[in-house]
Short mmCIF file of C-alpha atoms and ligand atoms in Angstrom, two decimals:
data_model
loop_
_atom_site.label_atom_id
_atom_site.label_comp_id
_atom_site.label_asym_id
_atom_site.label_seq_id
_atom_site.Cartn_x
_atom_site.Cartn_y
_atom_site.Cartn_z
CA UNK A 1 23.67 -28.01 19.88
CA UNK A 2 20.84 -28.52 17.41
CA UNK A 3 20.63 -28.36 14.11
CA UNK A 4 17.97 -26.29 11.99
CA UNK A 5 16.51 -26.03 9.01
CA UNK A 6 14.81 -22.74 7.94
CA UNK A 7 13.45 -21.94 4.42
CA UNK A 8 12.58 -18.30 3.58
CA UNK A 9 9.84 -18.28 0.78
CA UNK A 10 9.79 -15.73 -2.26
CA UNK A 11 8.26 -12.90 -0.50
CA UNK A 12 10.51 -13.40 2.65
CA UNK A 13 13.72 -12.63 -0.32
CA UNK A 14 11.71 -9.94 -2.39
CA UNK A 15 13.86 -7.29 -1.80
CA UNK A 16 17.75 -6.94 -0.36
CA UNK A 17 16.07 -4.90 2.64
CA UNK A 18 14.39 -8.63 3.20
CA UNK A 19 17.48 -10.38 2.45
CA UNK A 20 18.95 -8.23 5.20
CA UNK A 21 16.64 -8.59 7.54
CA UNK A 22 16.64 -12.78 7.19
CA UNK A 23 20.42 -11.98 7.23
CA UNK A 24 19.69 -11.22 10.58
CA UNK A 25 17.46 -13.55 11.78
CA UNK A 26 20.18 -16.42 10.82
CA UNK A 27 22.93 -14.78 12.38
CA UNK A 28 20.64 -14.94 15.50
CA UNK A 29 20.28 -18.52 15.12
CA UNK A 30 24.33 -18.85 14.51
CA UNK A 31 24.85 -16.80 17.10
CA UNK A 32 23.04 -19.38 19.37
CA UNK A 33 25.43 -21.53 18.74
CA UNK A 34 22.78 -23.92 16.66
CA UNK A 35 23.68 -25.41 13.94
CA UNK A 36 21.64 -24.03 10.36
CA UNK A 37 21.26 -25.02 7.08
CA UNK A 38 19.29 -22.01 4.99
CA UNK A 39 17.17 -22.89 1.73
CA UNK A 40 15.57 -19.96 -0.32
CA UNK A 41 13.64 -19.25 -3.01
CA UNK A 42 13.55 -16.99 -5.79
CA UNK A 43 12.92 -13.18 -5.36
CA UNK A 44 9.25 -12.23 -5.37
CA UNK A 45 7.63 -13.12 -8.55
CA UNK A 46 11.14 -13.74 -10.52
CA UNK A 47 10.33 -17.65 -11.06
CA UNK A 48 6.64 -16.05 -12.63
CA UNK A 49 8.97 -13.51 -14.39
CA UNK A 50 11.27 -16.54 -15.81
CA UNK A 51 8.07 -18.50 -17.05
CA UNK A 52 6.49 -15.22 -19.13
CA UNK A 53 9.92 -14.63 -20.32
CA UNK A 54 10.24 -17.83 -21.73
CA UNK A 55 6.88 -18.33 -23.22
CA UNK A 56 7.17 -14.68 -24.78
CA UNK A 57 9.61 -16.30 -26.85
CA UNK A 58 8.09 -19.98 -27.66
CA UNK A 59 4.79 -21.10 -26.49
CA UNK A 60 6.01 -24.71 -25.44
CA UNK A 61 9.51 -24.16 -24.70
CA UNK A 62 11.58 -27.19 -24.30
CA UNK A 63 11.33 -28.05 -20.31
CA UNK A 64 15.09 -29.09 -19.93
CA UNK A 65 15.69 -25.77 -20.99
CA UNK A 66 12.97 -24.24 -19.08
CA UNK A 67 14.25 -25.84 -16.07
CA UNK A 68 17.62 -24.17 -16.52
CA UNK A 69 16.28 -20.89 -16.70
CA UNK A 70 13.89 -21.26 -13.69
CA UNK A 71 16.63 -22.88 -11.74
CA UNK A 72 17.89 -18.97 -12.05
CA UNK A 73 15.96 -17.44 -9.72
CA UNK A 74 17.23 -19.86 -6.69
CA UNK A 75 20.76 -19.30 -7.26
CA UNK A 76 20.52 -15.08 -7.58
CA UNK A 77 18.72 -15.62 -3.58
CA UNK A 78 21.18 -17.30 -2.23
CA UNK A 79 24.09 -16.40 -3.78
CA UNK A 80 23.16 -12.40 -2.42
CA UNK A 81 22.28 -13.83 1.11
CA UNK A 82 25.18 -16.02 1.78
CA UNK A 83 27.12 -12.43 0.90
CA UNK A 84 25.42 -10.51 3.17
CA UNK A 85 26.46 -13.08 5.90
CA UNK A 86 29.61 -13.17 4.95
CA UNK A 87 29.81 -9.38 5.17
CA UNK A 88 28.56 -9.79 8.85
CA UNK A 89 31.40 -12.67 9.62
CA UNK A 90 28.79 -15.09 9.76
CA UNK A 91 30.88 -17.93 7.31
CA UNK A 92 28.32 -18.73 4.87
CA UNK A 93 28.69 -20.16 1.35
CA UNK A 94 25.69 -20.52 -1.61
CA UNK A 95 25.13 -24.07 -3.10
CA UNK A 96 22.68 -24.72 -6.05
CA UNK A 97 20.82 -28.09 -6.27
CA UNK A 98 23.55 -29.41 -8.48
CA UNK A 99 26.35 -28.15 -5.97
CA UNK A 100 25.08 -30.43 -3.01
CA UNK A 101 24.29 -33.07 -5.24
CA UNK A 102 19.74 -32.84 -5.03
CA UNK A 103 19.32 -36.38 -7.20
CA UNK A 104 16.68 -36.40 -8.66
CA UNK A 105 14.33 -38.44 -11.20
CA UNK A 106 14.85 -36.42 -14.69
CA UNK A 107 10.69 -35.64 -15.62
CA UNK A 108 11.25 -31.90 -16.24
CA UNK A 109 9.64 -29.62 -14.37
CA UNK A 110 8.03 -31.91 -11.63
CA UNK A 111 11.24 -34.14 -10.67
CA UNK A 112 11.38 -36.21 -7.68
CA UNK A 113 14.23 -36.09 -5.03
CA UNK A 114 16.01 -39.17 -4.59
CA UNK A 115 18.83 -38.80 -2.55
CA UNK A 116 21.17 -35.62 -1.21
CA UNK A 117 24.82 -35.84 -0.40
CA UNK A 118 24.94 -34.54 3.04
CA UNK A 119 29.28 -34.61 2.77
CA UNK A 120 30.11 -31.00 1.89
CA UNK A 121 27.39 -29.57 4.21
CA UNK A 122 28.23 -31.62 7.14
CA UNK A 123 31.72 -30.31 6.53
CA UNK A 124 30.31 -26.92 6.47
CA UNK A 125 28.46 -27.00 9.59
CA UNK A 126 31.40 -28.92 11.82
CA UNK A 127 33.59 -26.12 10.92
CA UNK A 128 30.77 -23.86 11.42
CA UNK A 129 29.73 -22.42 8.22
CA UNK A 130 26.25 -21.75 7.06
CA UNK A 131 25.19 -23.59 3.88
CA UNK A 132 22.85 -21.40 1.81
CA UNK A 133 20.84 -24.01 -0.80
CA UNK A 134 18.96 -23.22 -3.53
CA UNK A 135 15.71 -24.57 -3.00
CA UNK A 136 13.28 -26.26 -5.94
CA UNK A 137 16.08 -27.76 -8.16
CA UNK A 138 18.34 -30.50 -7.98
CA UNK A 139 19.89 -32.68 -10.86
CA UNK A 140 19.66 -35.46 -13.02
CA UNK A 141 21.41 -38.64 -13.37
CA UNK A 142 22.51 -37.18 -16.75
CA UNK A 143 23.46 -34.25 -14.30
CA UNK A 144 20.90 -32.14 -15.60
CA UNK A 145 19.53 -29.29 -13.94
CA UNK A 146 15.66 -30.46 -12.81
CA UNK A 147 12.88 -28.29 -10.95
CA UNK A 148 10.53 -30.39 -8.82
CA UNK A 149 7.67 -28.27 -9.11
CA UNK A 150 6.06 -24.79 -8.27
CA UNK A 151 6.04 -24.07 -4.58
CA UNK A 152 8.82 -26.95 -4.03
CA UNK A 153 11.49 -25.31 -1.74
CA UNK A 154 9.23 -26.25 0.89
CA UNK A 155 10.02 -29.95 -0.16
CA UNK A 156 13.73 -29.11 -0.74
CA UNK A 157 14.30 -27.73 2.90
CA UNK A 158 12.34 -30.88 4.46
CA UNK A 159 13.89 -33.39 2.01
CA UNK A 160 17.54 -31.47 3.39
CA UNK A 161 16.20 -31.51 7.17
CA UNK A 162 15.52 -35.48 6.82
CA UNK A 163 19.06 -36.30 4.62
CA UNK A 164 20.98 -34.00 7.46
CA UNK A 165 18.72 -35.70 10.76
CA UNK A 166 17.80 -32.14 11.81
CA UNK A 167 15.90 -31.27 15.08
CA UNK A 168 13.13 -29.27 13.00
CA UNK A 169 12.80 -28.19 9.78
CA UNK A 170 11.22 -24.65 9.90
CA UNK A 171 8.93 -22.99 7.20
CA UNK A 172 9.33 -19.23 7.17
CA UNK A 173 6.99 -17.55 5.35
CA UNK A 174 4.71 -14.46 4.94
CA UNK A 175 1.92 -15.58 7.61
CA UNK A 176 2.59 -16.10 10.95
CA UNK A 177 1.72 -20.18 10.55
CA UNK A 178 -1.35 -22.55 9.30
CA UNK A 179 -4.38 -20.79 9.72
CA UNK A 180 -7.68 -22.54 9.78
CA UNK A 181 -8.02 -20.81 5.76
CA UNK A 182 -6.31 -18.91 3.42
CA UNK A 183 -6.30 -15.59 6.30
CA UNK A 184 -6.21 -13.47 2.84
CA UNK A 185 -9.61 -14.69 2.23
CA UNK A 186 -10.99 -14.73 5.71
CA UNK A 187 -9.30 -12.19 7.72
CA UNK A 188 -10.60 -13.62 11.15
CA UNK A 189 -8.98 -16.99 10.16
CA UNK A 190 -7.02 -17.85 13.41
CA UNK A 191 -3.65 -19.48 13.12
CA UNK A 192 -3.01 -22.77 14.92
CA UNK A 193 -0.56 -23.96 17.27
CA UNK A 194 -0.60 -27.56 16.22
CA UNK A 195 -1.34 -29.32 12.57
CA UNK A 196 -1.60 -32.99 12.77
CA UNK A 197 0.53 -34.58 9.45
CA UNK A 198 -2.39 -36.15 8.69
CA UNK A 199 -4.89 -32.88 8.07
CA UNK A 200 -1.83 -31.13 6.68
CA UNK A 201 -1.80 -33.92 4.24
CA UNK A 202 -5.41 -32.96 3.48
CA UNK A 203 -4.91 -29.52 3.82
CA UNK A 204 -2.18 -29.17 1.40
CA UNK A 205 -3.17 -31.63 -0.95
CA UNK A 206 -6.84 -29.70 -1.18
CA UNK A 207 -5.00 -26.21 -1.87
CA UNK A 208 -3.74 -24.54 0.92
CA UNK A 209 -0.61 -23.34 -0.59
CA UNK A 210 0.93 -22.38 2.73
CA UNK A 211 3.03 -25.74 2.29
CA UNK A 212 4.05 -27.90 -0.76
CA UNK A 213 2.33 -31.51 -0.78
CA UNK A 214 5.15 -33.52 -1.08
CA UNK A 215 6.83 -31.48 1.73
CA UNK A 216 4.41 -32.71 4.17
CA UNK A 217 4.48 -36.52 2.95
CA UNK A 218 8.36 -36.06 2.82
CA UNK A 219 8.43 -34.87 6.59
CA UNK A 220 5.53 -37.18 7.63
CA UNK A 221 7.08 -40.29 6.26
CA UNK A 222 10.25 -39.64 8.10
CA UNK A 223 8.62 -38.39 11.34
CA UNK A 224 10.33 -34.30 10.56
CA UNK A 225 8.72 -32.03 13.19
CA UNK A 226 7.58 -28.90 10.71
CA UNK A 227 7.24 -25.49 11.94
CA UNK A 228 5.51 -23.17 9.70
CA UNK A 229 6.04 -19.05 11.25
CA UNK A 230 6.31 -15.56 9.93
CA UNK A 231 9.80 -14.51 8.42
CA UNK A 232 9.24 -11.21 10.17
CA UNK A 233 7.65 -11.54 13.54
CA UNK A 234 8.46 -13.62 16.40
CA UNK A 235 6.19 -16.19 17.32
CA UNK A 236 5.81 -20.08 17.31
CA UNK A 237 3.97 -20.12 14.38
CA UNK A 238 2.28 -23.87 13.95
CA UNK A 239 3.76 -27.05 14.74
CA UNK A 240 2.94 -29.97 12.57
CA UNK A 241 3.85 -33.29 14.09
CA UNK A 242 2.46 -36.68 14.79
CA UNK A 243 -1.17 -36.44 15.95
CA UNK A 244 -1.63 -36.01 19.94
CA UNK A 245 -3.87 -39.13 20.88
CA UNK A 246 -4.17 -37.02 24.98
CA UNK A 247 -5.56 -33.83 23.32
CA UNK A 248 -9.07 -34.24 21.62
CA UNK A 249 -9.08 -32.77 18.15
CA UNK A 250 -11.42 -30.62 16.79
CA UNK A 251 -13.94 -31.79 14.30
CA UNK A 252 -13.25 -29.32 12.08
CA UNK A 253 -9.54 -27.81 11.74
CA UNK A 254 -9.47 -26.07 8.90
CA UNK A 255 -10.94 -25.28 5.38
CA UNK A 256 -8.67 -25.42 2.04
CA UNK A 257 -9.97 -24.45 -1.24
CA UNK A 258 -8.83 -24.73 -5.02
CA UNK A 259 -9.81 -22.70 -7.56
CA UNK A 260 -7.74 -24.75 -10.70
CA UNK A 261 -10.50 -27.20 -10.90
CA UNK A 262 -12.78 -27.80 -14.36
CA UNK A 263 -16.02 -30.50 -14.27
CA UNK A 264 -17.58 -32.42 -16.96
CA UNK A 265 -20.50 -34.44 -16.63
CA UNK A 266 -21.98 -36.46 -19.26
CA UNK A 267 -25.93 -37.47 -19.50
CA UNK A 268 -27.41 -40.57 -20.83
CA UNK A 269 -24.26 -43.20 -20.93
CA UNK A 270 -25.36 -47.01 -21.11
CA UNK A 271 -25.72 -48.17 -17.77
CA UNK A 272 -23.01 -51.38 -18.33
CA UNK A 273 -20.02 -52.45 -17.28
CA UNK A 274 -17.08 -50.54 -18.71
CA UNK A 275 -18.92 -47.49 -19.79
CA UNK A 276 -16.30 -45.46 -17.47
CA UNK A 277 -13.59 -47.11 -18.41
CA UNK A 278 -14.33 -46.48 -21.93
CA UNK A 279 -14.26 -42.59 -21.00
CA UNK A 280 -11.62 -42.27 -18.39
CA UNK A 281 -8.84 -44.59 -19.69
CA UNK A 282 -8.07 -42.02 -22.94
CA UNK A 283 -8.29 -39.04 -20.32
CA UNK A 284 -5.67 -40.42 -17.82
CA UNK A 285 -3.58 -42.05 -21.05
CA UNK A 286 -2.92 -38.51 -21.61
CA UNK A 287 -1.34 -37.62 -18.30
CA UNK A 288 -4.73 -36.58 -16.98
CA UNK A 289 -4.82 -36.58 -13.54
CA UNK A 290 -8.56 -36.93 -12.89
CA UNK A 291 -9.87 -36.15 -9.21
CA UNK A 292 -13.25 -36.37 -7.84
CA UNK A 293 -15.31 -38.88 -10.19
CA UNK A 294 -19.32 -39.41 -9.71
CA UNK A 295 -21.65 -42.22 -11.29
CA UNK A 296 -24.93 -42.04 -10.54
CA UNK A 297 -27.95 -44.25 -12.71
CA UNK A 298 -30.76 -42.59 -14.22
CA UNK A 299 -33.69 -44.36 -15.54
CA UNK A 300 -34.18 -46.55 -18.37
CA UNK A 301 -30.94 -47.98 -18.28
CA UNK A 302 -29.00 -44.86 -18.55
CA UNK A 303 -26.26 -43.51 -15.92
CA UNK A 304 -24.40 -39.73 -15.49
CA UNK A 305 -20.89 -39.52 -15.44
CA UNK A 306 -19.23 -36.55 -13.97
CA UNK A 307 -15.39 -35.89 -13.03
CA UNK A 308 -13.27 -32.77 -12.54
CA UNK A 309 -9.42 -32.29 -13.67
CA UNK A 310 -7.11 -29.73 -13.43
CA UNK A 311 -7.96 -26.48 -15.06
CA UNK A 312 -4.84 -26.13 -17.31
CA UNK A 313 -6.66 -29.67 -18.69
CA UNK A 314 -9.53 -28.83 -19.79
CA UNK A 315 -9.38 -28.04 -23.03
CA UNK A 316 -7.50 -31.45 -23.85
CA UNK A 317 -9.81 -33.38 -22.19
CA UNK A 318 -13.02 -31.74 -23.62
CA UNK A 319 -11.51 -33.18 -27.46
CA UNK A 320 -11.07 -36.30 -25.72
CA UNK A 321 -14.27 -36.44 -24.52
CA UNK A 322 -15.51 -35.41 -27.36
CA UNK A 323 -14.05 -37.73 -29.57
CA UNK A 324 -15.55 -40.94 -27.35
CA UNK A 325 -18.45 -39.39 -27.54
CA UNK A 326 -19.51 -40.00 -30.75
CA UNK A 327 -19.46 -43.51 -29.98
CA UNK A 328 -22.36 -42.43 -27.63
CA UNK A 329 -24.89 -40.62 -29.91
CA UNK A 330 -27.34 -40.73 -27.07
CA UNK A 331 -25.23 -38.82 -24.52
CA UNK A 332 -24.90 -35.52 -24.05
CA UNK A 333 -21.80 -33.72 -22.31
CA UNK A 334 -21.98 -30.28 -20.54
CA UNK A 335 -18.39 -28.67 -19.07
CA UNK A 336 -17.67 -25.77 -17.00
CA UNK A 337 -13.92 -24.38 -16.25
CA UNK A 338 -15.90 -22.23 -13.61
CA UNK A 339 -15.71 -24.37 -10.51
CA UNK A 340 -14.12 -24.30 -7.46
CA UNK A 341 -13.12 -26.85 -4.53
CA UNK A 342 -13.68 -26.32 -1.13
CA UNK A 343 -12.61 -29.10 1.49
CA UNK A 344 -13.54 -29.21 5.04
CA UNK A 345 -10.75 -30.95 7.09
CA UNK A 346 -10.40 -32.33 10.55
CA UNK A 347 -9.60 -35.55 12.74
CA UNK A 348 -12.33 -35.44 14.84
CA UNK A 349 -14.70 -35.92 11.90
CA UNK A 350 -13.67 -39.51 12.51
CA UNK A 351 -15.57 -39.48 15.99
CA UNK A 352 -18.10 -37.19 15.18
CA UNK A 353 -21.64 -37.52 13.20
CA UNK A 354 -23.47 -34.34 12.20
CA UNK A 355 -20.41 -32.59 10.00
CA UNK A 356 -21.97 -33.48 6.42
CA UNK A 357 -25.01 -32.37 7.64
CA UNK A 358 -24.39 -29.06 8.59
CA UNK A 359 -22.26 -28.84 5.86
CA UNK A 360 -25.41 -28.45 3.62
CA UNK A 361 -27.39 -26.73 5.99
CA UNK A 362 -24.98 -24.26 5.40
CA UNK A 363 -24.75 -24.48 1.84
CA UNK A 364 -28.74 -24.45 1.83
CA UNK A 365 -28.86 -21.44 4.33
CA UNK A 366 -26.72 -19.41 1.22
CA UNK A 367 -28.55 -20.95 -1.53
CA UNK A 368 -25.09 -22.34 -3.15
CA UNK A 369 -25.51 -25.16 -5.32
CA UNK A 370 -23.22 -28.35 -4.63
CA UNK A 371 -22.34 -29.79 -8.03
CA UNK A 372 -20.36 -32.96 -6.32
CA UNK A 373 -19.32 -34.28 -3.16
CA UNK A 374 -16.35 -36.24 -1.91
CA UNK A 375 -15.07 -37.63 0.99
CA UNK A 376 -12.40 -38.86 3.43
CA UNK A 377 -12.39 -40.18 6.68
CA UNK A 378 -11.10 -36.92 7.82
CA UNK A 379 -12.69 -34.47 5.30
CA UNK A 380 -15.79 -33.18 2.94
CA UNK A 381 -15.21 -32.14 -0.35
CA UNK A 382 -17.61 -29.78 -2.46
CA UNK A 383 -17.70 -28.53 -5.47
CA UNK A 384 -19.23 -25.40 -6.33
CA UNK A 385 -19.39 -22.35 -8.91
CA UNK A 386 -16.21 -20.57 -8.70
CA UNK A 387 -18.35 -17.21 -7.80
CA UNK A 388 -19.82 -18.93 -5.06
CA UNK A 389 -16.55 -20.29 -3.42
CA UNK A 390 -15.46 -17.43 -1.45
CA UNK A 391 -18.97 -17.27 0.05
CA UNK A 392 -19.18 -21.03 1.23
CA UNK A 393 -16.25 -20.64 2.51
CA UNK A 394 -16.64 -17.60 4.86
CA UNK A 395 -19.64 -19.29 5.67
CA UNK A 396 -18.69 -22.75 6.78
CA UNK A 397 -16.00 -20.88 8.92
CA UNK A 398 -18.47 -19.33 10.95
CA UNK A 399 -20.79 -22.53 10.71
CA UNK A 400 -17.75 -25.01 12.45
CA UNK A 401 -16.90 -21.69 15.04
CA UNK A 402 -13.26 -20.94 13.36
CA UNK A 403 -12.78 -17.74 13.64
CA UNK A 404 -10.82 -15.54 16.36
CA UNK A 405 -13.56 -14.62 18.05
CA UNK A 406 -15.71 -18.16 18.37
P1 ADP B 1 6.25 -18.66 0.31
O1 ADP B 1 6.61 -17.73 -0.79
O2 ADP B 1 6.84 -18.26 1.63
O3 ADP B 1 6.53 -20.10 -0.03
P2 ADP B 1 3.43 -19.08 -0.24
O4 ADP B 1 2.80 -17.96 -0.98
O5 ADP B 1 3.81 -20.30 -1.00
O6 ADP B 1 4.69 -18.49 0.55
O7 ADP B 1 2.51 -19.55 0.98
C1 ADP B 1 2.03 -18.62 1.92
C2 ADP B 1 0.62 -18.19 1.53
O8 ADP B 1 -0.26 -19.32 1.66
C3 ADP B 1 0.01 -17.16 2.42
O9 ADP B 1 0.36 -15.86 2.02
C4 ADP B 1 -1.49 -17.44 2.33
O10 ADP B 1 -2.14 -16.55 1.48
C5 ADP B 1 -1.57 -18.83 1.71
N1 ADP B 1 -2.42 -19.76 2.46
C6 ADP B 1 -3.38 -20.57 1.92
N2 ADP B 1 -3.99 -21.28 2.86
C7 ADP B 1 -3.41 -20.95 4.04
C8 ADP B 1 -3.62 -21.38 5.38
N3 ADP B 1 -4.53 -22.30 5.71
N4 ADP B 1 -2.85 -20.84 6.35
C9 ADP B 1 -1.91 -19.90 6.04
N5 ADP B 1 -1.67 -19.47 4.78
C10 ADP B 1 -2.40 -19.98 3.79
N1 LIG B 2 10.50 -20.24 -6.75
C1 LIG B 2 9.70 -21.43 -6.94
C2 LIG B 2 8.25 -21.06 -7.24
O1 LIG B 2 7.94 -19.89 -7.35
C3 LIG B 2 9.77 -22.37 -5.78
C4 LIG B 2 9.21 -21.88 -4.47
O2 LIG B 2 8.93 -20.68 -4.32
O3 LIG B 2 9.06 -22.70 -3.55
O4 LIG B 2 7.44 -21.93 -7.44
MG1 MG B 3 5.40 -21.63 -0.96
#
């Protein structure tokens, strides 16, 4: 007998024809003889719904209070589904985060799971009942209710799959698996059978919001075979396991993109030691995270700074910047929240020359403008004008032969 984990994502849940139809797909699973363990989200756009709510009534509302009303949305899902089962004899009961005992660190609104007490759903499953979790909440040590951040069932159902020693911890979800981009962007995206962690790492942590970050370091770390598939078609969908050292990988496996980036670059710092520091230490004492970070010298003893940071930050860190500034009356500081990321990924890069290059051939070929590079040993970042993104992208897809048809 195995044991399962599957997590059905908002869209999978929007309606109670959907909850009836993933009704059906666990009974099928039950009926196997397997055992399950089901974690859901929120209907649809109800955690989006919860969030305008609440800032329709205070701009900054308190975020252990947020986190109680987002927490919400979780336990409507799977309160209806374990009913439906029920209705169709399939013994099922809900649990919310607190109910199983998620532990988690108390930072509202991006906690960290700890630890989950496996006791009441092993009990469940050796007498054959089908736990129904709320995914993306858990609880504090002051046994406060905590959300671990948007897109985070993903994370819950892994974190549950590891704690329980399941056989696979499957991702159901609107797309039939990881495609090699966002298929709503480039319909002849193809989906893949197999996802190394290791580009899924990338992959993820560059934007592809098919799968939460931390659910792919959670699952990596403890070796949790992930399956990502469609919630309403049959099909494998995409493995994403330990790297196959027999199979040789393809250079390029995928693109990801992010459109929540914002870039500053200042001209005309003193080129001396500490001149970054100076700037970045006040941006990332504010909870800044900052990302990619360029420092080139210009003549006469001068040097360019230029970093990007999350768009929801740039209008804190443009007063920063600001402000340290005017310690820097020679320097001048130009910022754009118009910029996107794009990030070519793959495992082969590591054995093949030549990617960077056509990289910008490409980017040449459409006359797109790449405001700053990074890399990886197994990926190419770019930065570019957000108009521009959608463009490079299509474009490198063809250029590393992604598509269906290649
Ligand atoms: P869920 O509600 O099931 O968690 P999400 O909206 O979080 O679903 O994730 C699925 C979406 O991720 C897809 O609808 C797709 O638009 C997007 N996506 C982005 N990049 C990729 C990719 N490389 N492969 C598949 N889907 C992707
Ligand atoms: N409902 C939460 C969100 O919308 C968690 C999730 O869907 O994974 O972010
Ligand atoms: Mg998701």
């Amino acid at each position: 007998m195995a044991l399962i984990v599957q997590k059905y994502g908002g869209t999978s849940v929007g309606s109670l024809a959907l909850i009836h139809n993933v009704a059906a797909q666990v009974a099928r699973v039950h009926a196997r003889g397997d055992g399950i363990v089901v974690v859901a989200s929120a209907m649809g756009d109800e955690t989006d719904r919860l969030l305008d709510l609440a800032r329709a009534l205070i701009p900054h509302p308190e975020p252990r209070e947020l986190d109680a009303l987002l927490a919400t949305g979780e336990q409507v899902s799977v309160a209806l589904l374990a009913m439906v089962l029920c209705s169709m004899d399939i013994p099922a009961r809900s649990y919310t985060g607190a109910q199983v005992r998620v532990r988690t660190s108390a930072v509202h609104g991006k906690a960290r799971i700890e630890g989950i007490d496996t006791e009441r759903l092993r009990a469940d499953l050796q007498a054959g009942r089908v736990p129904v979790v709320a995914g993306f909440q858990g609880v504090s040590e002051h046994g406060d209710i905590t959300t671990i951040g948007r897109g985070g069932s993903d994370t819950t159902a892994v974190a549950l799959a590891v704690a329980l020693k399941a056989d696979e911890c499957q991702i159901l979800t609107d797309v039939d698996g990881v495609f090699t981009t966002d298929p709503r962007m480039v319909p002849q995206a193809r989906c893949l059978a197999r996802v190394s962690f290791e580009e899924m790492l990338e992959l993820a942590g560059q934007g592809s919001k098919v799968l939460h970050l931390r659910a792919v370091e959670f699952a990596r770390k403890y070796n949790m075979p992930l399956r990502v598939a469609s919630a309403f078609r049959r099909g494998a969908g995409t493995l994403i396991c330990e790297e196959e050292s027999t199979v040789e990988a393809p250079v390029v496996s995928g693109i990801a993109f992010n459109r929540d980036e914002a870039e500053f670059s200042i001209f005309g710092l003193p080129d001396e030691p500490g001149t970054a520091y100076r700037l970045l230490k006040p941006v990332s004492d504010a909870n800044i995270e900052v990302d990619m970070i360029v420092i080139s010298a210009s003549p006469q003893g001068r040097s360019d700074l230029s970093f990007t940071v999350h768009r929801d930050d740039y209008v804190q860190t443009k007063r920063i910047i600001e402000a340290i500034l005017k310690g820097f009356p020679e320097s001048t500081l130009e910022a754009t929240d118009r910029v996107a990321k794009l990030s070519v990924v793959g495992v082969g890069m590591r054995s093949h020359a030549g990617v960077a290059a056509r990289l910008f051939e490409t980017m040449a070929r459409e006359a797109i403008n790449v405001r700053l590079v990074s890399t990886s040993e197994i990926k190419i970042s770019l930065l570019v004008e957000e108009e521009k993104l959608e463009r490079a992208v299509r474009a490198l897809h063809t250029t590393y032969a992604l598509s269906v048809q290649d």
